XYZ file of N, CA and C in Angstrom:
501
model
N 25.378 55.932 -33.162
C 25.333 54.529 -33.523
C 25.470 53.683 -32.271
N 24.633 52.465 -32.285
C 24.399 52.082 -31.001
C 25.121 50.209 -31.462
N 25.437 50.444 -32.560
C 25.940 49.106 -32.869
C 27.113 48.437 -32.521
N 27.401 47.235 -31.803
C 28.636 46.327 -31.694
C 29.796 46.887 -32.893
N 29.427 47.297 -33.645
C 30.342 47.576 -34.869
C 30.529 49.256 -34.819
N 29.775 49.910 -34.016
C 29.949 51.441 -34.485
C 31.288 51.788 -34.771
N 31.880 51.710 -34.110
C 33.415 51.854 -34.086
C 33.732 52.159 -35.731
N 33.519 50.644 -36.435
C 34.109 50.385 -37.281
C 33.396 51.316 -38.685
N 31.714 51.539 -38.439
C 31.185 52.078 -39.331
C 31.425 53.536 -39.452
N 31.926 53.837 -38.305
C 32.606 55.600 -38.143
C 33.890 55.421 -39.133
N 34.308 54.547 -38.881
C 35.726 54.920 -39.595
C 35.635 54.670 -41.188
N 34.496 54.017 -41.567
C 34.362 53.633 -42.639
C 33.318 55.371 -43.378
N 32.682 55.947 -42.516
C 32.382 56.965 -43.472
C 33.170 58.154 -43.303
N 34.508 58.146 -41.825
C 35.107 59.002 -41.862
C 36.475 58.990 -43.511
N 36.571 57.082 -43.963
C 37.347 57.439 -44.800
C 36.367 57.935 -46.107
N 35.547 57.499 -46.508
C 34.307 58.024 -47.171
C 34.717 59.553 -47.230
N 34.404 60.101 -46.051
C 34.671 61.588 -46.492
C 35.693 62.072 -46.799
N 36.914 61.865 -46.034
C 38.130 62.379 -46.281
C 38.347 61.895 -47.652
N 37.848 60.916 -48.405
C 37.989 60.719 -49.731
C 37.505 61.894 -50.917
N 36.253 62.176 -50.116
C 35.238 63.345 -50.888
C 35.980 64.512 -50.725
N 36.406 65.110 -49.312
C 36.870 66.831 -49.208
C 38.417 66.682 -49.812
N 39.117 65.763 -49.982
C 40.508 65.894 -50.546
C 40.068 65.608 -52.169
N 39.186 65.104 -52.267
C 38.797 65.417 -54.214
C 38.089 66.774 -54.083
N 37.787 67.384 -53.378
C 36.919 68.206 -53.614
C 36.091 68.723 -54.410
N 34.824 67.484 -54.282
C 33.924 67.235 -54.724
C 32.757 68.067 -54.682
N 32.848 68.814 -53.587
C 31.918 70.252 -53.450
C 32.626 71.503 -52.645
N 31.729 72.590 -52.549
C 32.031 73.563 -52.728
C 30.924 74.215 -51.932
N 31.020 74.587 -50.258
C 29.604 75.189 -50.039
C 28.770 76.699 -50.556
N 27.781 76.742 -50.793
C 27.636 77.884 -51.192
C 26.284 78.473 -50.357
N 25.295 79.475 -50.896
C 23.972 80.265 -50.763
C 23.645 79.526 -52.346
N 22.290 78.700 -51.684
C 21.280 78.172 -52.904
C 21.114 79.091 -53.631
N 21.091 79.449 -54.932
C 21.075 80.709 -55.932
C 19.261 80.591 -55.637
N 18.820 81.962 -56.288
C 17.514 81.459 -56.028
C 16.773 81.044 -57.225
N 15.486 80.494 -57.280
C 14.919 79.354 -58.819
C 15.569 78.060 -58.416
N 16.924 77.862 -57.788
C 17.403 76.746 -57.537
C 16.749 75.480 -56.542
N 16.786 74.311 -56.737
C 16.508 73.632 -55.527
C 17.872 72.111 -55.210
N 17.541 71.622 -54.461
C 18.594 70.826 -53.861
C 18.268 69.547 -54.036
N 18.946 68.411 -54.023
C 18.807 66.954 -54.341
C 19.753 66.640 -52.822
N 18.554 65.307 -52.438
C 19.255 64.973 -51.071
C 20.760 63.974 -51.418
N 20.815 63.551 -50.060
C 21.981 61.942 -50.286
C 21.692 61.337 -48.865
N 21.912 60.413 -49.328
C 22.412 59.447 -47.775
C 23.606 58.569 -47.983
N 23.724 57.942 -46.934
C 24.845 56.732 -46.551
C 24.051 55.270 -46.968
N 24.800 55.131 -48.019
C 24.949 53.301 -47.645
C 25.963 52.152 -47.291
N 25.600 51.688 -46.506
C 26.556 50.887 -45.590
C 26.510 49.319 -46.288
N 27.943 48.849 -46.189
C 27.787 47.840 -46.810
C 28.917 46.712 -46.091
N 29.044 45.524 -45.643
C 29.571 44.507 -45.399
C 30.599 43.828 -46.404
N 31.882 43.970 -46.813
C 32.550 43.035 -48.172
C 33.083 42.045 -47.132
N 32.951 40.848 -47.331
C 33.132 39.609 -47.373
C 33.942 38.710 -47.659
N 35.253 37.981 -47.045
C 35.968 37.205 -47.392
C 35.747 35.839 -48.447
N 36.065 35.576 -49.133
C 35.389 34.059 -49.096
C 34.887 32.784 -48.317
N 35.451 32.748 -46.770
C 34.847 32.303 -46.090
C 33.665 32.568 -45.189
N 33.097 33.619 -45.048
C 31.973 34.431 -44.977
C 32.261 35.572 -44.024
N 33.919 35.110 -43.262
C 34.285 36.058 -42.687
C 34.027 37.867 -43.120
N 34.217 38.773 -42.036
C 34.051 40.237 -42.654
C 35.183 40.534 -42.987
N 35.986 40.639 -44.047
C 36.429 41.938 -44.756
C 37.165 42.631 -43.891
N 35.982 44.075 -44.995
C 35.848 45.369 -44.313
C 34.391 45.954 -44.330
N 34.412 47.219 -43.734
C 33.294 47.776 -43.799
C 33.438 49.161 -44.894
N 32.063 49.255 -45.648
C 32.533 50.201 -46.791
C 30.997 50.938 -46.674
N 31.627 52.225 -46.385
C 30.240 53.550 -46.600
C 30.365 54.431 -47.588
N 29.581 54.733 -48.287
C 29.667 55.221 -49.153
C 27.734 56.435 -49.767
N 28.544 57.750 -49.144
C 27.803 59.059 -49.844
C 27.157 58.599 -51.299
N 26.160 58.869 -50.900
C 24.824 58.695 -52.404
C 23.945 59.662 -52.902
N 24.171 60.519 -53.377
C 23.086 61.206 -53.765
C 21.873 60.798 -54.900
N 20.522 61.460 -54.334
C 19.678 60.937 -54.360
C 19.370 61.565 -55.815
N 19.947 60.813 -57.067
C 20.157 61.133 -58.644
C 18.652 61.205 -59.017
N 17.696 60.445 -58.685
C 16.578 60.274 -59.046
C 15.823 61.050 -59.088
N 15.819 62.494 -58.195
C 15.580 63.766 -58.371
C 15.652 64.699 -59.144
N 16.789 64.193 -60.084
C 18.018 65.298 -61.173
C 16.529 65.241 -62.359
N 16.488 66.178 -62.608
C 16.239 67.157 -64.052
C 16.788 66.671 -65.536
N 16.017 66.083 -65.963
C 16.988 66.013 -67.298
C 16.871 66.976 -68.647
N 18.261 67.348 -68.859
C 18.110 68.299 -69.610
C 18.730 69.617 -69.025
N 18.220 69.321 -67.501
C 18.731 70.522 -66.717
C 19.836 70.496 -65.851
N 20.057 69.443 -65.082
C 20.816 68.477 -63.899
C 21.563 67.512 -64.611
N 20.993 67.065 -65.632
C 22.039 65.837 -66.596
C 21.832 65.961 -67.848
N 22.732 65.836 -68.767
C 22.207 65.353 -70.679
C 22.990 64.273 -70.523
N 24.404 63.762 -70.657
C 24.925 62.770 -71.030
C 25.213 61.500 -69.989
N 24.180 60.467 -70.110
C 24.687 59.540 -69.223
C 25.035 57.992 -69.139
N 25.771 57.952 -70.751
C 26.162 56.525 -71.086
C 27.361 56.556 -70.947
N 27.992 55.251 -70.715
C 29.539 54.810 -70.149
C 29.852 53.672 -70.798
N 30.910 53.864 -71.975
C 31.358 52.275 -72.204
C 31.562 51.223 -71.279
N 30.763 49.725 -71.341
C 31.030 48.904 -70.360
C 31.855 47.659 -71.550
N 32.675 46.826 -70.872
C 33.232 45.545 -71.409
C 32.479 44.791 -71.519
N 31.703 44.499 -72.379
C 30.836 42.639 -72.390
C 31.771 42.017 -71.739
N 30.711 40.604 -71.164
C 31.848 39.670 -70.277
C 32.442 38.975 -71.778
N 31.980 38.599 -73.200
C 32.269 37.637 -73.640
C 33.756 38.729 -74.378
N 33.596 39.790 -74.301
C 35.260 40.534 -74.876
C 36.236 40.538 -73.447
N 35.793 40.367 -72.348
C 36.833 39.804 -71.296
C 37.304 38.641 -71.721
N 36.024 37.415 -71.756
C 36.672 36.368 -71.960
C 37.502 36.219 -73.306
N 37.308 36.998 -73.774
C 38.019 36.666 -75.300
C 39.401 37.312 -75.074
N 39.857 37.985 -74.555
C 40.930 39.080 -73.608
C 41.676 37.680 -73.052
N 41.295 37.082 -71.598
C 41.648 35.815 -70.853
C 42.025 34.765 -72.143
N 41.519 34.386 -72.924
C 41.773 33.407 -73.794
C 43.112 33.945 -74.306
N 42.867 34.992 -74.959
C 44.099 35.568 -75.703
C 45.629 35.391 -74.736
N 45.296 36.114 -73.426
C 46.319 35.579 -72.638
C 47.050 34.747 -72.212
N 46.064 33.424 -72.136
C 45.794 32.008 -71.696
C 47.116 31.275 -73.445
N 46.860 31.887 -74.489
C 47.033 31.180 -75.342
C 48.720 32.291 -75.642
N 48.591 32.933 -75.688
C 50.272 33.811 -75.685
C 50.993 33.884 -74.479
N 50.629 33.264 -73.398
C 51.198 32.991 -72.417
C 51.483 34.484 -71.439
N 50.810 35.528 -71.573
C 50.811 36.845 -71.346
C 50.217 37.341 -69.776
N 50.982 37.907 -69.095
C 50.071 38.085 -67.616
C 48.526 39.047 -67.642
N 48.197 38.876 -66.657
C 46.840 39.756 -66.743
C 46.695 40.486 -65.659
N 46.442 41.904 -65.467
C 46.817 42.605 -64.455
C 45.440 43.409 -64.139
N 45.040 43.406 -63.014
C 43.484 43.804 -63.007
C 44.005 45.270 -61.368
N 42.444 45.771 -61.891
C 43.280 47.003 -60.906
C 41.655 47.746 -60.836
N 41.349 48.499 -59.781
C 40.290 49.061 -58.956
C 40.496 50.014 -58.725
N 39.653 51.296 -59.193
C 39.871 52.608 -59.085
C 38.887 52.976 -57.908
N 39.808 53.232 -56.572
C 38.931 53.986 -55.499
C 37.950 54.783 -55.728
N 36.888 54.842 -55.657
C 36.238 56.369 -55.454
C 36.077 56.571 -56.870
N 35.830 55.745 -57.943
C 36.029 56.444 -59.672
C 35.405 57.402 -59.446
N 33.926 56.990 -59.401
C 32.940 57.748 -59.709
C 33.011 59.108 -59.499
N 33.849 59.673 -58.095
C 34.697 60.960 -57.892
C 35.149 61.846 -58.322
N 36.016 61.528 -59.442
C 36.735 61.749 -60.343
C 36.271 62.570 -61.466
N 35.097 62.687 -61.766
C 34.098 62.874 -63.053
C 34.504 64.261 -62.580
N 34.190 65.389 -63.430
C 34.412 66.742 -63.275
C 33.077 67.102 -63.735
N 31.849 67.931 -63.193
C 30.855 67.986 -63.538
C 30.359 69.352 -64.750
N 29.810 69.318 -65.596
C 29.383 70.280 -66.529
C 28.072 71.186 -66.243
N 27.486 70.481 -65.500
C 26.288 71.003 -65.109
C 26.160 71.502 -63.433
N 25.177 72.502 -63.425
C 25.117 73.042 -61.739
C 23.860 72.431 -61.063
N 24.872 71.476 -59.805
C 23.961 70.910 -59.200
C 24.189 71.114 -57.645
N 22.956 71.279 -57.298
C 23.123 71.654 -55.658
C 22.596 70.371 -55.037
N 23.612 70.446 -53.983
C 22.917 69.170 -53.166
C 22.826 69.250 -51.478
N 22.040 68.767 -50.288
C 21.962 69.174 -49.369
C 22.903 68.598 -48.553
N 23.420 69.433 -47.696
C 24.929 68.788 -46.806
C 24.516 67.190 -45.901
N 25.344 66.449 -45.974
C 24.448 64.840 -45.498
C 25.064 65.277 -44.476
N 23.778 64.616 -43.605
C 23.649 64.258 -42.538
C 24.732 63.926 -41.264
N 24.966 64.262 -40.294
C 26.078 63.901 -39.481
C 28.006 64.977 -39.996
N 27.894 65.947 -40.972
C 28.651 66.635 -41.151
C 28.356 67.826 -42.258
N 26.739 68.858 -41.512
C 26.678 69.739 -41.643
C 27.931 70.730 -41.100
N 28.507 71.497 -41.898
C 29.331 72.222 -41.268
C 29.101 73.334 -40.649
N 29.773 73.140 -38.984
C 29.142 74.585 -37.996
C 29.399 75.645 -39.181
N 28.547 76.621 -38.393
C 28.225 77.997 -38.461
C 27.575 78.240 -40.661
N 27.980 76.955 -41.037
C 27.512 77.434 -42.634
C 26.408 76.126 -42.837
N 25.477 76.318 -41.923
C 24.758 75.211 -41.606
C 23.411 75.320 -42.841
N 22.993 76.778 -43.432
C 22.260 76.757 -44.020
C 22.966 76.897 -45.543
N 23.691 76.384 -45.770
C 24.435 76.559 -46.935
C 24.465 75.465 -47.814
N 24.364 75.000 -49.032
C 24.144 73.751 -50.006
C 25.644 73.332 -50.172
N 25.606 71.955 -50.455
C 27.054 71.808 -51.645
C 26.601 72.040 -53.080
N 27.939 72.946 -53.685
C 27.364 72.905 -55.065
C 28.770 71.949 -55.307
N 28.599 70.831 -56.444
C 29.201 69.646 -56.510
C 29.656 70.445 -57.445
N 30.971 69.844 -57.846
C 31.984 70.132 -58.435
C 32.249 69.071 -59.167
N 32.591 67.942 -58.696
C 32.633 67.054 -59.334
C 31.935 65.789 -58.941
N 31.794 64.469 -59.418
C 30.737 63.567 -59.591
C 30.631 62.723 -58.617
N 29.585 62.536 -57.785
C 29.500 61.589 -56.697
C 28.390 60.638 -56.696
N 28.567 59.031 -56.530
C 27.687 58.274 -56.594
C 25.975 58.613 -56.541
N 25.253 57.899 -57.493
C 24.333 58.077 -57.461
C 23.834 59.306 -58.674
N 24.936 60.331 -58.901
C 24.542 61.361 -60.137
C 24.149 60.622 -61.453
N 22.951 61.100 -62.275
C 22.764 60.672 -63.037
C 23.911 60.138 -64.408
N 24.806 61.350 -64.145
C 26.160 61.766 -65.004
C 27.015 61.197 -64.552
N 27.196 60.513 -63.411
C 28.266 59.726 -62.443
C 28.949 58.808 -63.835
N 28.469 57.786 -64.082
C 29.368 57.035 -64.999
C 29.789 57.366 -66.043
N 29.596 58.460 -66.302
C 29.875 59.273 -68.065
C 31.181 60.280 -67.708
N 30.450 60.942 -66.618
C 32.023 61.856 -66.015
C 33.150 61.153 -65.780
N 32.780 60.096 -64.748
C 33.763 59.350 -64.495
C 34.705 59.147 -65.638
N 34.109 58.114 -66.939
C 34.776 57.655 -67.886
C 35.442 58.959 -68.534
N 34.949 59.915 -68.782
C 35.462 60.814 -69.632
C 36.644 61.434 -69.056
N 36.983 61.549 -67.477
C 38.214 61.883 -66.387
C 39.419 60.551 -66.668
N 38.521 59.766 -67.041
C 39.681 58.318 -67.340
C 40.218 58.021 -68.488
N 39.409 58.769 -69.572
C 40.310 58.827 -70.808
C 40.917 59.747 -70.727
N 40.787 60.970 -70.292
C 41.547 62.254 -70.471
C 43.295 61.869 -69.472
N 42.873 61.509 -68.241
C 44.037 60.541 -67.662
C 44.889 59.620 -68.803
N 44.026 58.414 -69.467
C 44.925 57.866 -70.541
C 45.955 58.567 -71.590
N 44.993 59.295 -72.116
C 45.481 60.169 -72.965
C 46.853 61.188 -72.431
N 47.076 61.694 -71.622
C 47.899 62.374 -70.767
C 49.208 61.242 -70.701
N 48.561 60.378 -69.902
C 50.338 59.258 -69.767
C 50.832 58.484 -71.533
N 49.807 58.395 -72.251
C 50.109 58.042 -73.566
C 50.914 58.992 -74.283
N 51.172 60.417 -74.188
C 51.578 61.554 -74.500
C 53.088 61.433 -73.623
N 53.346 60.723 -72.606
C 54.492 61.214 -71.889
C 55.958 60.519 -72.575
């Protein structure tokens, strides 16, 4: 990287990864054979203060889902989302019982998903690992861009609910 910023974009996909190998999200292996591989790249992204100031810098591993097989690579890939108008109806409710509202951001969700299906993917770029250089990740669990990404995810987040509701 030849950029005024390199510095900063290293550290942003070094936390990127250390996010991925401490979930351990893959698993290197020997491509089985009949098998084939789905790429990924990096996307780099700028978050923004409100004054237009920078933030931080945020990289983030993508695999290239658009490749995946369906049927074979994915079956399930819907995710309950909140309409905005059951937020706002949430805020009102608050607004009117006088009740706090507590909002909260799950690092890395998409991570989290535990995968059902076998998917190989090719080691990205800039941290092929020596000597197992011809070797795939077989994903383990769910990383941006999988077709299954938002379904795994959610289904790791109820099973989480469910667990502390039990304690």
């Amino acid at each position: 990287m030849a950029s005024s910023e390199a510095k900063q974009w290293k550290e942003a996909v070094k936390s990127e990864m250390d996010s991925i190998v401490s979930n351990g999200t893959w698993v290197l292996v020997d491509l089985p054979p009949g098998c084939t591989t789905i790429g990924c790249k990096w996307i780099f992204k700028k978050k923004l203060k409100p004054n237009g100031s920078i933030d931080k810098f945020k990289a983030k591993l993508v695999a290239k889902g658009f490749k995946q097989k369906e049927g074979i690579e994915y079956f399930d890939t819907y995710s309950p989302v909140a309409r905005l108008t059951t937020i706002r109806v949430l805020i009102a409710l608050a607004s009117v019982y006088n009740l706090s509202i507590h909002q909260m951001d799950v690092k890395t969700a998409f991570l989290y998903g535990e995968l059902e299906e076998e998917i190989y993917m090719d080691q990205p770029k800039g941290f092929v690992a020596h000597g197992n250089e011809r070797k795939v990740c077989k994903l383990v669990k769910s990383l941006y861009g999988l077709k299954q990404a938002p379904n795994s995810g959610m289904k790791s987040l109820i099973k989480l609910f469910l667990r502390l509701a039990s304690l």
